N, CA, C and O atoms as a DFTB+ gen file, in Angstrom:
356 C
 N C O
     1  1     -39.095      64.129     -61.574
     2  2     -37.690      64.258     -61.202
     3  2     -37.469      63.460     -59.903
     4  3     -38.317      63.487     -59.010
     5  1     -36.349      62.759     -59.799
     6  2     -36.081      61.954     -58.597
     7  2     -35.923      62.809     -57.332
     8  3     -35.495      63.963     -57.375
     9  1     -36.285      62.192     -56.222
    10  2     -36.095      62.822     -54.915
    11  2     -35.038      62.042     -54.148
    12  3     -34.864      60.838     -54.334
    13  1     -34.341      62.761     -53.287
    14  2     -33.262      62.176     -52.496
    15  2     -33.382      62.647     -51.058
    16  3     -33.797      63.774     -50.789
    17  1     -33.014      61.771     -50.145
    18  2     -32.928      62.183     -48.753
    19  2     -31.470      62.252     -48.346
    20  3     -30.631      61.500     -48.845
    21  1     -31.187      63.151     -47.447
    22  2     -29.848      63.291     -46.864
    23  2     -30.009      63.138     -45.367
    24  3     -30.870      63.769     -44.755
    25  1     -29.173      62.296     -44.783
    26  2     -29.156      62.079     -43.340
    27  2     -27.707      62.242     -42.926
    28  3     -26.836      61.540     -43.439
    29  1     -27.433      63.150     -42.011
    30  2     -26.057      63.411     -41.613
    31  2     -25.926      63.695     -40.134
    32  3     -26.903      63.690     -39.386
    33  1     -24.692      63.944     -39.733
    34  2     -24.375      64.212     -38.328
    35  2     -23.730      65.577     -38.178
    36  3     -23.038      66.067     -39.071
    37  1     -23.979      66.173     -37.022
    38  2     -23.329      67.430     -36.640
    39  2     -22.131      67.139     -35.747
    40  3     -22.057      66.096     -35.098
    41  1     -21.200      68.079     -35.727
    42  2     -20.062      68.001     -34.815
    43  2     -20.551      68.265     -33.383
    44  3     -21.686      68.692     -33.173
    45  1     -19.697      68.009     -32.428
    46  2     -20.022      68.360     -31.043
    47  2     -20.079      69.880     -30.924
    48  3     -19.331      70.596     -31.589
    49  1     -20.967      70.354     -30.076
    50  2     -21.146      71.794     -29.857
    51  2     -21.480      72.544     -31.148
    52  3     -21.027      73.670     -31.359
    53  1     -22.268      71.912     -31.997
    54  2     -22.598      72.495     -33.304
    55  2     -23.275      73.847     -33.195
    56  3     -23.017      74.734     -34.008
    57  1     -24.137      74.017     -32.201
    58  2     -24.851      75.292     -32.092
    59  2     -23.896      76.456     -31.884
    60  3     -24.143      77.552     -32.387
    61  1     -22.826      76.240     -31.161
    62  2     -21.819      77.284     -30.951
    63  2     -20.901      77.413     -32.162
    64  3     -20.617      78.522     -32.615
    65  1     -20.442      76.290     -32.680
    66  2     -19.449      76.292     -33.763
    67  2     -20.018      76.777     -35.093
    68  3     -19.268      77.256     -35.943
    69  1     -21.327      76.660     -35.286
    70  2     -21.909      77.047     -36.569
    71  2     -22.055      78.558     -36.733
    72  3     -22.223      79.043     -37.852
    73  1     -21.994      79.298     -35.642
    74  2     -22.299      80.733     -35.661
    75  2     -21.614      81.513     -36.789
    76  3     -22.293      82.282     -37.471
    77  1     -20.307      81.356     -37.020
    78  2     -19.676      82.162     -38.076
    79  2     -20.149      81.823     -39.492
    80  3     -19.964      82.623     -40.409
    81  1     -20.750      80.663     -39.678
    82  2     -21.130      80.180     -41.007
    83  2     -22.645      80.188     -41.226
    84  3     -23.116      79.913     -42.330
    85  1     -23.395      80.499     -40.187
    86  2     -24.842      80.325     -40.228
    87  2     -25.524      81.145     -41.315
    88  3     -26.364      80.611     -42.040
    89  1     -25.192      82.413     -41.450
    90  2     -25.880      83.235     -42.446
    91  2     -25.580      82.752     -43.861
    92  3     -26.488      82.689     -44.690
    93  1     -24.330      82.412     -44.154
    94  2     -23.992      81.884     -45.482
    95  2     -24.728      80.570     -45.740
    96  3     -25.190      80.316     -46.853
    97  1     -24.832      79.734     -44.697
    98  2     -25.561      78.470     -44.794
    99  2     -27.029      78.744     -45.140
   100  3     -27.567      78.133     -46.064
   101  1     -27.675      79.646     -44.416
   102  2     -29.084      79.956     -44.644
   103  2     -29.313      80.589     -46.018
   104  3     -30.307      80.296     -46.682
   105  1     -28.404      81.443     -46.434
   106  2     -28.514      82.062     -47.763
   107  2     -28.415      81.002     -48.857
   108  3     -29.146      81.049     -49.846
   109  1     -27.509      80.052     -48.671
   110  2     -27.366      78.964     -49.642
   111  2     -28.607      78.097     -49.702
   112  3     -29.041      77.697     -50.782
   113  1     -29.185      77.804     -48.533
   114  2     -30.410      77.003     -48.504
   115  2     -31.544      77.728     -49.217
   116  3     -32.320      77.110     -49.947
   117  1     -31.641      79.032     -49.007
   118  2     -32.688      79.821     -49.672
   119  2     -32.509      79.762     -51.193
   120  3     -33.491      79.639     -51.925
   121  1     -31.282      79.847     -51.664
   122  2     -31.008      79.771     -53.105
   123  2     -31.358      78.385     -53.656
   124  3     -31.916      78.274     -54.748
   125  1     -31.029      77.331     -52.901
   126  2     -31.370      75.971     -53.328
   127  2     -32.880      75.799     -53.407
   128  3     -33.395      75.180     -54.338
   129  1     -33.580      76.344     -52.434
   130  2     -35.045      76.262     -52.388
   131  2     -35.637      77.003     -53.594
   132  3     -36.561      76.514     -54.244
   133  1     -35.097      78.173     -53.877
   134  2     -35.567      78.976     -54.998
   135  2     -35.380      78.252     -56.331
   136  3     -36.216      78.366     -57.227
   137  1     -34.284      77.509     -56.456
   138  2     -33.999      76.745     -57.681
   139  2     -34.804      75.448     -57.757
   140  3     -34.812      74.781     -58.792
   141  1     -35.475      75.092     -56.672
   142  2     -36.278      73.882     -56.669
   143  2     -35.527      72.612     -56.315
   144  3     -36.086      71.520     -56.413
   145  1     -34.279      72.732     -55.909
   146  2     -33.475      71.556     -55.544
   147  2     -33.803      71.112     -54.120
   148  3     -34.021      69.926     -53.870
   149  1     -33.836      72.051     -53.199
   150  2     -34.102      71.735     -51.794
   151  2     -35.591      71.791     -51.512
   152  3     -36.260      72.781     -51.806
   153  1     -36.098      70.706     -50.935
   154  2     -37.494      70.688     -50.518
   155  2     -37.586      71.102     -49.058
   156  3     -38.370      71.983     -48.705
   157  1     -36.789      70.470     -48.212
   158  2     -36.765      70.809     -46.788
   159  2     -35.468      70.308     -46.178
   160  3     -34.862      69.365     -46.686
   161  1     -35.038      70.937     -45.088
   162  2     -33.820      70.531     -44.396
   163  2     -33.858      71.067     -42.978
   164  3     -34.343      72.172     -42.736
   165  1     -33.348      70.289     -42.046
   166  2     -33.287      70.785     -40.679
   167  2     -32.651      69.778     -39.735
   168  3     -32.460      68.611     -40.078
   169  1     -32.326      70.258     -38.533
   170  2     -31.691      69.406     -37.531
   171  2     -32.720      68.659     -36.685
   172  3     -33.891      69.033     -36.623
   173  1     -32.256      67.608     -36.045
   174  2     -33.067      66.984     -35.010
   175  2     -33.079      67.933     -33.813
   176  3     -32.223      68.810     -33.701
   177  1     -34.035      67.757     -32.940
   178  2     -34.187      68.668     -31.798
   179  2     -32.922      68.738     -30.952
   180  3     -32.591      69.797     -30.418
   181  1     -32.211      67.615     -30.826
   182  2     -30.990      67.613     -30.014
   183  2     -29.755      68.089     -30.785
   184  3     -28.644      68.056     -30.256
   185  1     -29.943      68.529     -32.022
   186  2     -28.874      69.081     -32.866
   187  2     -27.708      68.115     -33.057
   188  3     -26.551      68.532     -33.092
   189  1     -28.014      66.831     -33.178
   190  2     -26.960      65.849     -33.455
   191  2     -27.039      65.314     -34.881
   192  3     -26.047      64.815     -35.412
   193  1     -28.205      65.413     -35.500
   194  2     -28.414      64.893     -36.864
   195  2     -29.080      65.960     -37.719
   196  3     -29.761      66.856     -37.220
   197  1     -28.861      65.834     -39.027
   198  2     -29.505      66.710     -39.996
   199  2     -30.218      65.831     -41.014
   200  3     -29.710      64.779     -41.403
   201  1     -31.400      66.270     -41.444
   202  2     -32.192      65.531     -42.419
   203  2     -32.651      66.494     -43.495
   204  3     -33.075      67.611     -43.196
   205  1     -32.568      66.066     -44.746
   206  2     -33.032      66.908     -45.839
   207  2     -33.667      66.095     -46.936
   208  3     -33.395      64.904     -47.090
   209  1     -34.520      66.755     -47.699
   210  2     -35.120      66.161     -48.886
   211  2     -34.816      67.094     -50.058
   212  3     -35.045      68.302     -49.996
   213  1     -34.296      66.497     -51.119
   214  2     -33.900      67.236     -52.315
   215  2     -34.605      66.659     -53.533
   216  3     -35.048      65.510     -53.521
   217  1     -34.703      67.461     -54.575
   218  2     -35.224      67.008     -55.855
   219  2     -34.217      67.442     -56.914
   220  3     -33.972      68.634     -57.098
   221  1     -33.636      66.466     -57.610
   222  2     -32.591      66.773     -58.587
   223  2     -32.531      65.683     -59.647
   224  3     -33.099      64.604     -59.479
   225  1     -31.845      65.974     -60.726
   226  2     -31.722      65.000     -61.806
   227  2     -30.969      63.749     -61.377
   228  3     -31.274      62.645     -61.828
   229  1     -29.976      63.931     -60.495
   230  2     -29.223      62.760     -60.034
   231  2     -28.556      63.033     -58.690
   232  3     -28.515      64.164     -58.206
   233  1     -28.041      61.967     -58.113
   234  2     -27.417      62.042     -56.788
   235  2     -26.190      62.946     -56.777
   236  3     -25.909      63.599     -55.772
   237  1     -25.466      62.987     -57.877
   238  2     -24.257      63.816     -57.944
   239  2     -24.577      65.286     -57.689
   240  3     -23.798      65.983     -57.038
   241  1     -25.697      65.758     -58.188
   242  2     -26.092      67.153     -57.969
   243  2     -26.363      67.389     -56.492
   244  3     -25.953      68.412     -55.942
   245  1     -27.041      66.463     -55.853
   246  2     -27.338      66.596     -54.427
   247  2     -26.042      66.624     -53.629
   248  3     -25.885      67.458     -52.737
   249  1     -25.118      65.730     -53.935
   250  2     -23.833      65.700     -53.228
   251  2     -23.057      66.997     -53.433
   252  3     -22.419      67.498     -52.507
   253  1     -23.113      67.536     -54.640
   254  2     -22.422      68.802     -54.918
   255  2     -23.006      69.936     -54.077
   256  3     -22.268      70.756     -53.531
   257  1     -24.331      69.975     -53.977
   258  2     -25.001      71.006     -53.181
   259  2     -24.608      70.879     -51.707
   260  3     -24.293      71.876     -51.058
   261  1     -24.628      69.658     -51.183
   262  2     -24.274      69.419     -49.779
   263  2     -22.822      69.797     -49.521
   264  3     -22.523      70.476     -48.539
   265  1     -21.925      69.366     -50.389
   266  2     -20.499      69.592     -50.165
   267  2     -20.070      71.032     -50.416
   268  3     -18.960      71.417     -50.047
   269  1     -20.931      71.829     -51.035
   270  2     -20.613      73.253     -51.196
   271  2     -21.174      74.087     -50.043
   272  3     -20.921      75.289     -49.962
   273  1     -21.930      73.449     -49.159
   274  2     -22.515      74.148     -48.009
   275  2     -21.428      74.503     -46.994
   276  3     -20.554      73.678     -46.723
   277  1     -21.463      75.712     -46.429
   278  2     -20.471      76.104     -45.424
   279  2     -20.425      75.165     -44.210
   280  3     -19.373      75.015     -43.588
   281  1     -21.542      74.539     -43.874
   282  2     -21.528      73.614     -42.739
   283  2     -20.689      72.381     -43.054
   284  3     -20.008      71.863     -42.170
   285  1     -20.723      71.910     -44.275
   286  2     -19.887      70.771     -44.661
   287  2     -18.426      71.215     -44.774
   288  3     -17.532      70.551     -44.250
   289  1     -18.192      72.302     -45.436
   290  2     -16.826      72.776     -45.681
   291  2     -16.087      73.152     -44.408
   292  3     -14.856      73.137     -44.383
   293  1     -16.819      73.490     -43.347
   294  2     -16.183      73.912     -42.096
   295  2     -16.373      72.919     -40.956
   296  3     -16.154      73.261     -39.794
   297  1     -16.776      71.699     -41.275
   298  2     -16.823      70.637     -40.279
   299  2     -17.999      70.671     -39.313
   300  3     -17.974      69.980     -38.295
   301  1     -19.021      71.456     -39.607
   302  2     -20.217      71.465     -38.758
   303  2     -21.012      70.186     -39.018
   304  3     -21.481      69.535     -38.084
   305  1     -21.157      69.836     -40.296
   306  2     -21.661      68.511     -40.651
   307  2     -20.446      67.611     -40.780
   308  3     -19.512      67.935     -41.514
   309  1     -20.444      66.499     -40.086
   310  2     -19.252      65.651     -40.060
   311  2     -19.341      64.435     -40.976
   312  3     -18.318      63.863     -41.350
   313  1     -20.538      64.047     -41.331
   314  2     -20.740      62.935     -42.263
   315  2     -22.152      63.041     -42.799
   316  3     -23.023      63.651     -42.179
   317  1     -22.366      62.443     -43.953
   318  2     -23.715      62.416     -44.502
   319  2     -23.869      61.233     -45.437
   320  3     -22.896      60.659     -45.926
   321  1     -25.116      60.893     -45.666
   322  2     -25.478      59.799     -46.560
   323  2     -26.627      60.298     -47.433
   324  3     -27.525      60.985     -46.946
   325  1     -26.600      59.959     -48.703
   326  2     -27.670      60.331     -49.623
   327  2     -28.259      59.052     -50.200
   328  3     -27.535      58.142     -50.604
   329  1     -29.579      59.001     -50.230
   330  2     -30.296      57.862     -50.808
   331  2     -31.411      58.388     -51.695
   332  3     -32.082      59.363     -51.356
   333  1     -31.605      57.732     -52.842
   334  2     -32.760      58.089     -53.656
   335  2     -34.004      57.623     -52.895
   336  3     -34.021      56.545     -52.302
   337  1     -35.028      58.447     -52.926
   338  2     -36.221      58.220     -52.131
   339  2     -37.435      58.113     -53.034
   340  3     -37.586      58.891     -53.976
   341  1     -38.285      57.166     -52.752
   342  2     -39.529      57.019     -53.486
   343  2     -40.653      57.534     -52.581
   344  3     -40.961      56.939     -51.549
   345  1     -41.239      58.625     -52.982
   346  2     -42.341      59.198     -52.207
   347  2     -43.603      58.406     -52.569
   348  3     -44.217      58.633     -53.612
   349  1     -43.972      57.478     -51.690
   350  2     -45.108      56.598     -51.959
   351  2     -46.442      57.254     -51.656
   352  3     -47.456      56.910     -52.263
   353  1     -46.451      58.183     -50.735
   354  2     -47.704      58.806     -50.338
   355  2     -47.463      60.235     -49.959
   356  3     -48.401      60.942     -49.591
């Protein structure tokens, strides 16, 4: 199954602004992980960027998962890019 990477940006003051959505975000990530779609996801140390690795049949599924996340829907993630990834090693 193809793998995809997601690279995105957080809004300013993301650590404060994410608080009302954090539990729903984490619950969604756990469900994605359980379904085998999400491999890993997390912020950069300075909380300005987000990086994730997904496994799905196609890019549309990955985009749907990202855009249904409370962080995307509430402006915590401000932009993102998805690329199919070839795991060489």
